[in-house]
Short mmCIF file of C-alpha atoms in Angstrom, two decimals:
data_model
loop_
_atom_site.label_atom_id
_atom_site.label_comp_id
_atom_site.label_asym_id
_atom_site.label_seq_id
_atom_site.Cartn_x
_atom_site.Cartn_y
_atom_site.Cartn_z
CA MET A 1 -33.35 23.56 -6.51
CA SER A 2 -31.74 20.23 -7.05
CA GLN A 3 -28.95 19.24 -4.69
CA SER A 4 -26.59 19.17 -7.64
CA ASN A 5 -27.20 22.87 -8.15
CA VAL A 6 -26.68 23.87 -4.53
CA PRO A 7 -23.42 25.69 -3.89
CA TRP A 8 -20.97 23.62 -1.77
CA ASP A 9 -20.74 25.87 1.13
CA GLN A 10 -24.61 25.97 1.57
CA LEU A 11 -24.77 22.28 1.25
CA ALA A 12 -22.07 21.93 3.96
CA ARG A 13 -24.01 24.25 6.31
CA ASP A 14 -27.26 22.56 5.73
CA SER A 15 -25.77 18.99 5.99
CA VAL A 16 -26.73 16.25 8.34
CA LEU A 17 -22.85 15.76 8.77
CA LEU A 18 -22.40 19.21 10.25
CA ARG A 19 -25.33 18.53 12.69
CA ALA A 20 -23.78 15.19 13.67
CA VAL A 21 -20.37 16.98 14.30
CA SER A 22 -22.40 19.47 16.47
CA ALA A 23 -23.25 16.45 18.63
CA TRP A 24 -19.79 15.27 18.77
CA ARG A 25 -17.89 18.53 19.38
CA ASP A 26 -18.62 21.92 21.24
CA ASP A 27 -17.20 23.86 18.39
CA PRO A 28 -18.52 22.59 15.10
CA GLU A 29 -17.95 25.81 13.32
CA ASN A 30 -14.15 25.36 13.79
CA TRP A 31 -14.42 22.10 12.28
CA LEU A 32 -16.54 23.28 9.27
CA ALA A 33 -14.01 26.03 8.68
CA GLY A 34 -11.29 23.43 8.38
CA SER A 35 -13.23 20.91 6.37
CA PHE A 36 -14.11 22.65 3.27
CA ASP A 37 -11.10 23.93 1.30
CA ARG A 38 -9.43 21.64 -1.04
CA LEU A 39 -6.52 19.54 0.12
CA PRO A 40 -2.88 20.57 -0.64
CA GLU A 41 -0.96 17.97 -2.76
CA THR A 42 1.05 15.72 -0.52
CA VAL A 43 3.58 13.00 -1.48
CA ARG A 44 5.68 10.36 0.19
CA VAL A 45 9.22 9.71 -1.26
CA ASN A 46 10.24 6.11 -1.77
CA PRO A 47 13.46 5.50 0.27
CA LEU A 48 14.11 2.28 -1.61
CA ARG A 49 15.04 4.04 -4.82
CA SER A 50 18.87 4.98 -4.86
CA ASP A 51 18.15 8.48 -6.14
CA CYS A 52 15.52 9.43 -3.41
CA ASP A 53 18.04 12.32 -2.24
CA TRP A 54 17.53 13.84 -5.76
CA THR A 55 13.87 13.46 -5.61
CA GLU A 56 13.86 15.24 -2.23
CA GLY A 57 16.00 17.84 -3.71
CA TRP A 58 13.58 18.54 -6.59
CA LEU A 59 10.57 18.69 -4.13
CA GLU A 60 12.50 21.42 -2.13
CA GLY A 61 13.38 23.13 -5.38
CA ILE A 62 9.70 23.86 -6.28
CA GLY A 63 8.96 25.08 -2.78
CA SER A 64 7.68 21.80 -0.97
CA GLU A 65 7.89 21.51 2.80
CA ARG A 66 8.56 18.33 4.73
CA ILE A 67 5.58 17.10 6.95
CA ARG A 68 7.27 17.32 10.25
CA TRP A 69 5.21 14.75 12.15
CA PHE A 70 6.01 12.02 9.56
CA SER A 71 8.33 9.37 10.81
CA GLY A 72 9.45 5.98 9.70
CA ALA A 73 10.97 5.21 6.24
CA GLY A 74 11.51 7.93 3.78
CA SER A 75 9.98 11.33 3.89
CA ALA A 76 6.56 13.12 3.20
CA TRP A 77 6.01 16.51 1.67
CA THR A 78 3.38 19.15 1.26
CA LEU A 79 3.64 20.77 -2.21
CA PRO A 80 2.97 24.31 -2.82
CA PHE A 81 -0.40 23.96 -4.63
CA GLU A 82 -3.66 22.13 -4.17
CA ARG A 83 -4.28 18.55 -5.37
CA GLY A 84 -4.32 18.29 -9.09
CA ALA A 85 -3.24 21.99 -9.50
CA ALA A 86 0.31 21.60 -10.59
CA GLU A 87 1.13 23.23 -14.05
CA GLY A 88 3.81 23.07 -16.69
CA ASP A 89 7.13 21.36 -16.01
CA ALA A 90 6.26 20.73 -12.32
CA LYS A 91 3.05 18.87 -13.33
CA ALA A 92 4.88 16.77 -15.94
CA THR A 93 7.80 15.84 -13.50
CA LEU A 94 5.45 15.18 -10.60
CA ALA A 95 3.54 12.75 -12.74
CA ALA A 96 6.81 11.12 -14.01
CA LEU A 97 8.24 10.66 -10.41
CA HIS A 98 4.85 9.03 -9.36
CA GLU A 99 4.78 6.72 -12.39
CA THR A 100 8.30 5.58 -11.95
CA GLY A 101 7.73 4.89 -8.25
CA ARG A 102 9.96 7.50 -6.95
CA LEU A 103 7.27 9.11 -4.97
CA THR A 104 3.56 8.26 -4.10
CA ARG A 105 0.81 10.76 -4.06
CA GLN A 106 -1.00 10.19 -0.86
CA GLU A 107 -3.28 12.27 1.46
CA ALA A 108 -1.13 13.06 4.66
CA VAL A 109 -3.48 11.67 7.18
CA SER A 110 -3.59 8.46 5.21
CA MET A 111 0.17 7.95 6.14
CA LEU A 112 -0.67 7.70 9.80
CA PRO A 113 -1.84 4.05 10.05
CA VAL A 114 1.43 2.53 8.66
CA ILE A 115 3.49 4.76 10.95
CA ALA A 116 1.53 3.42 13.90
CA LEU A 117 1.92 -0.11 12.56
CA ASP A 118 5.76 0.32 12.63
CA ALA A 119 6.47 -2.75 10.43
CA GLN A 120 10.12 -4.12 10.82
CA PRO A 121 12.49 -5.66 8.17
CA GLY A 122 11.88 -9.29 7.96
CA GLU A 123 8.30 -9.34 9.33
CA VAL A 124 5.25 -10.72 7.60
CA ILE A 125 2.47 -8.25 7.41
CA LEU A 126 -1.18 -8.30 6.16
CA ASP A 127 -2.75 -5.25 4.63
CA MET A 128 -6.41 -6.56 4.84
CA CYS A 129 -8.10 -3.90 2.87
CA ALA A 130 -5.31 -2.69 0.62
CA SER A 131 -6.47 -1.02 -2.69
CA PRO A 132 -5.46 1.29 -4.08
CA GLY A 133 -2.07 0.34 -2.49
CA SER A 134 -0.62 3.56 -0.89
CA LYS A 135 -0.37 2.05 2.46
CA THR A 136 0.97 -1.30 1.07
CA THR A 137 3.88 0.50 -0.58
CA GLN A 138 4.42 2.45 2.60
CA ILE A 139 4.68 -0.76 4.44
CA SER A 140 7.11 -2.07 1.85
CA GLU A 141 9.31 1.02 2.46
CA HIS A 142 9.47 -0.03 6.06
CA LEU A 143 10.39 -3.52 5.28
CA GLY A 144 13.00 -2.83 2.84
CA ASP A 145 14.29 -5.87 1.07
CA ALA A 146 13.39 -8.38 3.82
CA GLY A 147 9.87 -9.51 4.83
CA ALA A 148 6.45 -9.71 3.07
CA VAL A 149 3.31 -7.55 2.99
CA PHE A 150 0.22 -9.48 1.95
CA ALA A 151 -1.98 -6.87 0.09
CA ASN A 152 -5.56 -8.14 0.05
CA GLU A 153 -8.38 -6.77 -1.90
CA VAL A 154 -11.82 -8.32 -2.46
CA VAL A 155 -13.22 -6.35 -5.42
CA ASN A 156 -12.04 -7.41 -8.79
CA SER A 157 -11.60 -3.96 -10.31
CA ARG A 158 -9.69 -2.63 -7.29
CA VAL A 159 -7.35 -5.67 -7.46
CA ASN A 160 -6.19 -4.47 -10.82
CA ILE A 161 -5.52 -0.97 -9.42
CA LEU A 162 -3.69 -2.55 -6.49
CA VAL A 163 -1.38 -4.64 -8.85
CA SER A 164 -0.68 -1.53 -10.97
CA ASN A 165 0.32 0.55 -7.95
CA VAL A 166 2.47 -2.15 -6.36
CA GLN A 167 4.34 -2.69 -9.83
CA ARG A 168 4.77 1.07 -10.09
CA HIS A 169 6.47 1.20 -6.68
CA ALA A 170 8.86 -1.80 -7.66
CA SER A 171 9.56 -3.19 -4.27
CA ARG A 172 10.24 -6.85 -3.51
CA THR A 173 7.95 -7.51 -0.47
CA PRO A 174 4.35 -7.18 -1.81
CA ILE A 175 2.12 -10.15 -2.46
CA VAL A 176 -1.25 -9.22 -3.80
CA VAL A 177 -4.02 -11.57 -2.82
CA HIS A 178 -7.77 -11.71 -3.66
CA HIS A 179 -10.15 -12.54 -0.79
CA ASP A 180 -13.05 -11.50 1.36
CA GLY A 181 -10.99 -10.10 4.34
CA ARG A 182 -13.52 -11.59 6.66
CA HIS A 183 -12.56 -15.10 5.54
CA ILE A 184 -8.93 -14.69 4.45
CA PRO A 185 -7.16 -18.04 4.95
CA ARG A 186 -4.71 -18.58 7.79
CA VAL A 187 -1.52 -18.57 5.66
CA PRO A 188 1.02 -18.37 7.08
CA GLU A 189 -0.42 -20.75 9.62
CA SER A 190 1.76 -19.16 12.36
CA GLY A 191 0.02 -15.87 11.89
CA PHE A 192 1.08 -12.37 10.80
CA ASP A 193 3.53 -10.18 12.76
CA ARG A 194 1.35 -7.05 12.20
CA ILE A 195 -2.01 -6.32 10.50
CA LEU A 196 -3.44 -3.16 9.02
CA VAL A 197 -7.21 -3.00 8.79
CA ASP A 198 -8.18 0.16 7.04
CA VAL A 199 -11.82 -0.75 6.50
CA PRO A 200 -14.50 0.57 4.11
CA CYS A 201 -16.35 3.44 5.73
CA THR A 202 -18.64 6.36 5.07
CA GLY A 203 -15.78 8.78 4.67
CA SER A 204 -17.23 11.52 6.91
CA GLY A 205 -13.65 12.79 7.35
CA THR A 206 -12.92 13.18 3.62
CA THR A 207 -15.00 16.37 2.81
CA ARG A 208 -11.95 18.20 1.60
CA LYS A 209 -11.22 15.45 -0.94
CA ASN A 210 -14.78 14.24 -1.58
CA PRO A 211 -17.15 17.22 -1.45
CA GLU A 212 -20.09 14.98 -2.41
CA VAL A 213 -19.98 13.73 1.22
CA TRP A 214 -21.73 16.65 2.30
CA GLY A 215 -24.83 15.82 0.47
CA LYS A 216 -24.77 12.02 1.01
CA TRP A 217 -23.65 11.30 4.59
CA LEU A 218 -26.26 9.90 7.03
CA PRO A 219 -25.72 8.17 10.48
CA SER A 220 -27.63 5.12 9.00
CA GLY A 221 -24.76 4.70 6.55
CA ALA A 222 -22.33 4.13 9.41
CA ARG A 223 -24.58 1.63 10.98
CA SER A 224 -24.97 -0.21 7.82
CA LEU A 225 -21.17 -0.71 7.68
CA HIS A 226 -20.68 -1.42 11.38
CA ASP A 227 -21.03 -5.31 11.20
CA LEU A 228 -18.57 -5.53 8.31
CA GLN A 229 -15.98 -3.45 10.13
CA VAL A 230 -16.37 -5.53 13.17
CA ALA A 231 -16.00 -8.80 11.21
CA LEU A 232 -12.92 -7.52 9.38
CA LEU A 233 -11.09 -6.26 12.65
CA SER A 234 -12.17 -9.59 14.42
CA ARG A 235 -10.56 -11.70 11.63
CA ALA A 236 -7.38 -9.67 12.01
CA VAL A 237 -7.19 -10.14 15.76
CA THR A 238 -7.47 -13.92 15.09
CA LEU A 239 -4.68 -13.86 12.47
CA VAL A 240 -2.23 -11.76 14.39
CA LYS A 241 0.57 -13.62 16.15
CA PRO A 242 0.88 -13.49 20.08
CA GLY A 243 2.77 -10.29 20.69
CA GLY A 244 1.59 -8.94 17.35
CA ARG A 245 -0.05 -5.59 16.52
CA VAL A 246 -3.31 -4.70 14.71
CA VAL A 247 -3.91 -1.22 13.52
CA TYR A 248 -7.53 -0.25 12.98
CA ALA A 249 -8.18 2.81 10.87
CA THR A 250 -11.05 4.71 9.15
CA CYS A 251 -11.43 8.03 7.46
CA SER A 252 -14.77 8.32 9.51
CA LEU A 253 -15.47 10.73 12.45
CA ASP A 254 -18.49 8.66 13.51
CA PRO A 255 -17.92 6.71 16.80
CA VAL A 256 -20.24 3.90 15.52
CA GLU A 257 -17.58 3.18 12.87
CA ASP A 258 -14.73 3.76 15.23
CA GLU A 259 -14.78 3.22 19.00
CA ALA A 260 -17.92 1.07 18.82
CA VAL A 261 -16.13 -1.42 16.44
CA VAL A 262 -13.10 -1.46 18.56
CA ALA A 263 -15.22 -2.09 21.69
CA GLY A 264 -17.20 -4.82 20.04
CA VAL A 265 -13.95 -6.74 19.23
CA LEU A 266 -12.39 -6.28 22.54
CA ARG A 267 -15.65 -7.60 24.10
CA ASN A 268 -15.18 -10.95 22.19
CA SER A 269 -11.36 -11.42 22.36
CA GLU A 270 -9.20 -12.65 24.93
CA GLY A 271 -5.60 -11.61 25.49
CA VAL A 272 -6.08 -8.32 23.46
CA GLY A 273 -5.57 -4.78 24.68
CA MET A 274 -5.19 -1.32 23.34
CA ARG A 275 -1.93 0.78 23.00
CA LEU A 276 -1.84 4.54 23.42
CA VAL A 277 -1.96 5.80 19.84
CA SER A 278 -0.49 9.27 20.73
CA GLU A 279 2.75 7.61 21.91
CA LEU A 280 3.15 6.03 18.51
CA LEU A 281 2.37 9.27 16.61
CA PRO A 282 4.36 12.01 18.32
CA GLY A 283 3.63 15.46 17.01
CA VAL A 284 0.22 14.41 15.37
CA PRO A 285 -2.58 16.65 16.62
CA GLY A 286 -5.22 14.32 17.78
CA GLU A 287 -7.98 13.87 20.24
CA ALA A 288 -8.31 10.90 22.64
CA GLY A 289 -11.04 8.31 21.68
CA ARG A 290 -14.24 8.54 23.63
CA ALA A 291 -16.06 5.88 25.70
CA ASP A 292 -19.50 7.55 25.29
CA TRP A 293 -21.37 8.92 22.23
CA PRO A 294 -24.73 10.11 21.22
CA ILE A 295 -27.13 8.12 19.01
CA LEU A 296 -28.33 10.14 15.92
CA SER A 297 -31.23 9.87 13.60
CA ASP A 298 -30.82 10.49 9.88
CA ASP A 299 -31.51 14.07 10.39
CA GLY A 300 -28.62 14.46 12.64
CA THR A 301 -30.55 14.98 15.83
CA LEU A 302 -30.33 12.94 19.13
CA ALA A 303 -32.61 9.85 18.91
CA VAL A 304 -33.60 6.84 20.93
CA LEU A 305 -33.15 3.75 18.63
CA ASP A 306 -33.23 0.18 19.18
CA LEU A 307 -29.63 -0.67 18.25
CA PRO A 308 -27.31 -3.69 18.85
CA GLU A 309 -25.14 -3.57 21.89
CA SER A 310 -22.00 -3.27 19.59
CA MET A 311 -23.13 0.14 18.38
CA LEU A 312 -23.85 1.63 21.78
CA PRO A 313 -21.18 3.01 24.32
CA PRO A 314 -19.72 -0.04 26.23
CA SER A 315 -21.12 -0.78 29.77
CA GLU A 316 -18.01 -2.73 30.74
CA PRO A 317 -15.61 -0.49 32.60
CA GLY A 318 -12.59 -2.44 31.38
CA ILE A 319 -13.45 -1.76 27.80
CA ALA A 320 -14.61 1.84 28.36
CA SER A 321 -11.29 2.69 30.07
CA GLN A 322 -9.34 1.51 27.01
CA LEU A 323 -11.16 3.43 24.27
CA PRO A 324 -9.48 6.85 25.16
CA LEU A 325 -6.15 5.19 24.04
CA SER A 326 -7.46 5.45 20.46
CA MET A 327 -7.06 8.77 18.44
CA ARG A 328 -9.36 10.88 16.39
CA VAL A 329 -7.71 13.33 14.06
CA TRP A 330 -9.97 16.19 13.27
CA ASN A 331 -9.74 17.98 9.79
CA ASP A 332 -9.24 21.47 11.42
CA GLU A 333 -6.60 20.40 13.73
CA VAL A 334 -4.45 18.50 11.29
CA GLY A 335 -4.92 20.79 8.30
CA GLY A 336 -6.01 17.96 6.27
CA GLY A 337 -8.58 15.09 6.29
CA GLY A 338 -10.16 13.48 9.25
CA PHE A 339 -9.19 10.03 10.68
CA PHE A 340 -9.44 7.58 13.33
CA LEU A 341 -6.87 5.07 14.57
CA ALA A 342 -6.79 2.42 17.30
CA VAL A 343 -3.93 0.04 18.02
CA LEU A 344 -4.61 -3.33 19.36
CA GLU A 345 -1.96 -5.87 20.60
CA LYS A 346 -2.23 -9.48 21.32
CA SER A 347 -0.38 -10.56 24.43
CA GLU A 348 2.46 -13.11 24.21
CA ASP A 349 0.49 -15.48 26.39
CA ALA A 350 -2.84 -14.94 24.67
CA PRO A 351 -4.89 -18.24 24.53
CA ALA A 352 -4.03 -20.31 21.57
CA ARG A 353 -6.61 -21.56 19.21
CA PRO A 354 -7.87 -25.11 20.16
CA ALA A 355 -6.00 -27.56 17.93
CA PRO A 356 -8.63 -29.90 16.38
CA GLU A 357 -7.79 -33.50 15.75
CA VAL A 358 -6.08 -34.04 12.43
CA GLU A 359 -8.29 -36.35 10.30
CA MET A 360 -6.40 -36.24 6.97
CA VAL A 361 -2.85 -35.53 5.89
CA MET A 362 -2.84 -34.89 2.13
CA THR A 363 0.10 -35.49 -0.18
CA ALA A 364 1.17 -33.07 -2.87
CA ASN A 365 -0.59 -35.19 -5.44
CA GLN A 366 -3.84 -35.08 -3.54
CA VAL A 367 -4.00 -31.32 -3.52
CA LYS A 368 -5.24 -29.38 -6.52
CA PRO A 369 -2.43 -27.36 -7.86
CA ASP A 370 -2.22 -23.61 -8.08
CA PRO A 371 -3.67 -22.03 -11.17
CA ASP A 372 -1.33 -21.85 -14.08
CA ASP A 373 -0.93 -18.04 -13.84
CA SER A 374 0.07 -18.16 -10.18
CA PRO A 375 3.65 -16.91 -9.32
CA ARG A 376 5.98 -19.87 -8.49
CA PRO A 377 9.72 -20.26 -7.93
CA ILE A 378 11.65 -20.59 -11.16
CA SER A 379 12.37 -24.12 -12.31
CA ASP A 380 15.91 -25.47 -12.68
CA GLU A 381 15.59 -25.19 -16.46
CA VAL A 382 14.77 -21.50 -16.26
CA SER A 383 17.44 -20.98 -13.68
CA SER A 384 20.04 -22.45 -15.99
CA ALA A 385 18.84 -20.29 -19.01
CA VAL A 386 18.97 -17.14 -16.84
CA GLU A 387 22.43 -17.80 -15.32
CA SER A 388 23.91 -18.54 -18.69
CA VAL A 389 22.72 -15.20 -20.05
CA TRP A 390 23.38 -13.04 -16.85
CA GLY A 391 26.39 -14.70 -15.68
CA ALA A 392 24.94 -15.07 -12.07
CA LEU A 393 21.61 -15.99 -10.64
CA PRO A 394 19.99 -13.61 -8.26
CA GLU A 395 18.21 -15.24 -5.20
CA ASN A 396 14.50 -15.26 -4.64
CA LEU A 397 13.55 -15.32 -8.32
CA TRP A 398 9.97 -16.27 -9.30
CA GLN A 399 8.22 -16.77 -12.55
CA ARG A 400 4.59 -15.80 -13.58
CA GLY A 401 3.86 -16.44 -17.15
CA LYS A 402 6.59 -14.68 -19.16
CA ARG A 403 7.67 -12.41 -16.36
CA LEU A 404 10.52 -12.96 -13.76
CA LEU A 405 9.79 -11.55 -10.39
CA LEU A 406 12.29 -10.65 -7.57
CA SER A 407 11.19 -11.22 -4.06
CA THR A 408 12.34 -12.10 -0.52
CA PRO A 409 13.22 -15.35 1.55
CA GLU A 410 10.23 -14.64 3.71
CA VAL A 411 7.89 -14.96 0.71
CA ARG A 412 9.52 -18.23 -0.16
CA SER A 413 9.06 -19.50 3.46
CA VAL A 414 5.36 -18.81 3.33
CA TRP A 415 4.96 -20.64 0.05
CA GLU A 416 6.95 -23.63 1.46
CA SER A 417 5.04 -23.81 4.68
CA GLU A 418 2.37 -26.34 5.62
CA ARG A 419 -1.12 -25.18 6.16
CA SER A 420 -4.56 -26.49 7.20
CA ARG A 421 -8.20 -26.79 5.71
CA ARG A 422 -11.48 -27.57 7.32
CA GLY A 423 -10.65 -25.72 10.58
CA GLY A 424 -7.36 -27.56 11.04
CA ARG A 425 -8.74 -31.17 10.44
CA THR A 426 -6.95 -31.45 7.13
CA ARG A 427 -3.23 -30.91 6.68
CA ILE A 428 -1.87 -29.68 3.35
CA PRO A 429 1.69 -29.76 2.17
CA GLY A 430 3.59 -26.50 1.29
CA GLY A 431 5.09 -25.64 -2.09
CA ARG A 432 1.95 -23.91 -3.16
CA TRP A 433 -0.17 -20.90 -2.38
CA ARG A 434 -3.64 -22.67 -2.01
CA PRO A 435 -5.81 -21.76 -0.43
CA LEU A 436 -4.49 -18.23 -1.03
CA LYS A 437 -5.36 -16.65 -4.30
CA VAL A 438 -2.13 -14.91 -5.16
CA VAL A 439 -2.33 -12.39 -8.14
CA HIS A 440 1.11 -10.95 -8.12
CA LEU A 441 4.18 -10.63 -5.96
CA GLY A 442 7.52 -8.83 -5.84
CA LEU A 443 9.34 -6.63 -8.28
CA ASN A 444 8.91 -7.20 -11.96
CA ALA A 445 12.49 -8.05 -13.00
CA ALA A 446 12.74 -9.30 -16.49
CA ARG A 447 10.83 -10.69 -19.42
CA LEU A 448 11.19 -14.04 -21.01
CA ARG A 449 10.65 -15.27 -24.47
CA GLY A 450 10.87 -19.00 -25.43
CA GLY A 451 12.13 -19.88 -21.91
CA ALA A 452 15.11 -17.53 -22.18
CA VAL A 453 15.62 -14.04 -20.87
CA GLU A 454 14.63 -11.41 -23.33
CA ARG A 455 15.59 -8.31 -21.28
CA ILE A 456 15.66 -6.68 -17.76
CA VAL A 457 12.90 -4.24 -17.44
CA ALA A 458 13.63 -0.59 -16.45
CA GLY A 459 12.15 -0.80 -12.84
CA ALA A 460 14.69 -3.43 -11.92
CA ALA A 461 17.79 -2.33 -13.90
CA GLN A 462 19.23 -0.16 -11.19
CA GLU A 463 18.94 -3.05 -8.69
CA LEU A 464 19.95 -6.06 -10.71
CA ALA A 465 22.38 -4.89 -13.49
CA PRO A 466 25.46 -4.03 -11.26
CA THR A 467 25.45 -7.70 -9.95
CA LEU A 468 25.10 -9.46 -13.37
CA PRO A 469 28.26 -9.38 -15.53
CA GLY A 470 26.62 -10.95 -18.47
CA ALA A 471 23.67 -8.59 -18.61
CA SER A 472 25.42 -5.29 -18.25
CA THR A 473 28.29 -3.11 -19.45
CA GLU A 474 29.88 0.01 -17.98
CA VAL A 475 30.05 2.82 -20.55
CA ASP A 476 30.96 6.56 -20.67
CA GLY A 477 28.17 8.74 -19.51
CA ALA A 478 28.22 10.65 -22.85
CA LEU A 479 26.70 7.56 -24.51
CA ILE A 480 23.68 7.46 -22.19
CA ASP A 481 23.20 11.08 -22.70
CA GLU A 482 23.12 10.52 -26.46
CA LEU A 483 20.52 7.79 -26.03
CA LEU A 484 18.34 9.95 -23.78
CA ALA A 485 18.53 12.73 -26.55
CA GLY A 486 17.04 10.21 -28.97
CA GLU A 487 20.26 9.04 -30.79
CA GLU A 488 20.59 5.41 -31.81
CA PRO A 489 24.16 4.72 -32.57
CA LEU A 490 25.68 1.65 -34.09
CA PRO A 491 26.90 -0.88 -31.39
CA ALA A 492 30.60 -0.69 -32.50
CA GLU A 493 30.42 3.06 -32.52
CA ALA A 494 28.64 3.40 -29.17
CA SER A 495 31.40 1.26 -27.36
CA ASP A 496 34.00 -1.24 -28.26
CA GLU A 497 32.50 -3.48 -25.55
CA LEU A 498 29.16 -3.55 -27.34
CA ALA A 499 30.40 -4.51 -30.77
CA ASP A 500 29.41 -8.24 -30.26
CA VAL A 501 26.52 -7.78 -27.78
CA ARG A 502 23.04 -8.45 -29.03
CA GLY A 503 19.55 -8.38 -27.48
CA GLY A 504 18.48 -6.81 -24.18
CA HIS A 505 21.28 -5.31 -22.22
CA VAL A 506 21.78 -2.71 -19.48
CA LEU A 507 24.23 0.10 -19.71
CA ILE A 508 25.78 1.48 -16.52
CA ASP A 509 27.22 4.91 -16.45
CA GLN A 510 30.72 4.46 -15.07
CA SER A 511 30.70 7.91 -13.29
CA THR A 512 27.13 8.18 -11.80
CA GLY A 513 26.11 4.39 -11.68
CA ASP A 514 22.89 5.26 -13.61
CA CYS A 515 21.55 2.06 -15.26
CA ILE A 516 19.46 2.01 -18.34
CA PRO A 517 18.05 -0.90 -20.33
CA VAL A 518 18.79 -0.90 -24.14
CA TRP A 519 18.08 -3.30 -26.99
CA ILE A 520 21.06 -3.89 -29.11
CA GLY A 521 20.54 -5.12 -32.68
CA GLY A 522 21.54 -2.97 -35.76
CA ARG A 523 21.42 0.05 -33.49
CA VAL A 524 21.46 0.55 -29.81
CA SER A 525 18.05 1.67 -28.77
CA LEU A 526 16.87 2.93 -25.34
CA MET A 527 14.16 0.77 -23.74
CA LEU A 528 12.62 3.36 -21.49
CA GLY A 529 9.16 4.89 -21.14
CA GLN A 530 8.84 8.59 -21.38
CA ALA A 531 8.37 9.13 -17.55
CA GLU A 532 11.79 7.44 -16.83
CA ARG A 533 13.29 9.33 -19.66
CA ARG A 534 12.26 12.55 -18.26
CA VAL A 535 13.49 11.84 -14.67
CA LEU A 536 16.84 10.60 -15.88
CA SER A 537 17.13 13.54 -18.21
CA LEU A 538 16.47 15.97 -15.43
CA LYS A 539 18.86 14.23 -13.08
CA ARG A 540 21.63 14.33 -15.65
CA GLY A 541 21.04 17.83 -16.97
CA SER A 542 20.21 16.62 -20.37
CA SER A 543 17.43 17.86 -22.71
CA ILE A 544 14.07 16.16 -22.43
CA THR A 545 12.84 14.42 -25.61
CA GLU A 546 9.31 13.34 -26.43
CA LYS A 547 10.33 10.13 -28.18
CA GLU A 548 8.71 7.20 -26.60
CA GLY A 549 10.89 4.11 -25.58
CA GLY A 550 10.03 0.49 -25.79
#
């Protein structure tokens, strides 16, 4: 019988992974019992949205329960059905809430690394292996409207997914960059306040989400990824500021991908030590990391293999004594997926990098400019055009092609900062991203046409419109309900204030504060996609139409 025809329960019982867990735990049957059923649907509510309380109320209304150990920004919930099993109105609304950035579907244990990272507003963070972006958006929720999170991804196709999810979330702080994390440039040159390293791994803790792991997992797979994992964590330790924090995370249960990686980095790093993870994650059921582990062959049995030192239990007492400060979260104990976390911190007096002698200081004209499609601060010409239409000019506006983007002062500071090349021997002026490859940043705010503002987009309307007298008008809520129902009234009939308005505009409900973008020409037309229409209609108690917006 081919493996594809073997029942999952039999495949699990015959798996190399179960035999490996038998070498790591005294009660593998308990782990097996908690590692098979499909995961429940879990979500994280975006606290940056003004209607987050309504979203939480909707979740409560369908029988969802708060995840009690979740801490930090926002809230997290377990829904009353398995992943992907929602039906009817609940399914449609859940999809709409996700698409509009009000919540993020995310496995519960995947939320742990960002809680341990504990990013603070105003900090500059690196998410080294960021796609698909759920942890990046969670970091953004911790930062609020101050700071920056560099979301890095090396694989082209996964960069597109990352950008899509960052745009969906509609927060100001993300900067999507495209690098091999092992060689990501030192920008900002001063280093990052905190770095998350959620490395590629064999996924041995993901059996409830990815049942194919039962038939594919082998110990040699972990060993094949070990050097990459060490290199990524080593680069993070190099890039973090003195006093900064690095969180190392995997969805693997194998010590070769977990404690061995941490030990290898500690062995080669000065001024770096571990924090007790359980202190940072109160209420999370986890097991202390281990300083000793068996070596396994590819049939899951004990073996004597000639392996590099970094894959073996550490012989140094100073390193071995720190590894129990890490945490392994077992599937059966947390009621979800398996995970490993370690928190490393660089001391304030950690040895500084030797500063090489500067051989060349380049001027702006000597440095190759950023690609034309890179985000850049808006020009004086565009600033004047925007201010003339909106009646005010928001701070921290950027332009990428025909899009205006809203970001933070910290992002501008990184762009303006000097940096080095050739190991510090060449100095480069700021006012550019190079050598960083920046794909996207911030909140997609508005569209341009011919150098002039065409319209504010739906995801930014609630944040921008109330501060822009030329771009918005307060109206009676009945008009917004009409538009949501599919009506397209004449401007003069809709409101006296709209009689002479043309083009992109935002209507503000004078009672609720709801902001909706419209296009005013011969008629007043709602410029909303169906997902946003659905959510606003539910919030306002209006009927839900199937008419698609622009």
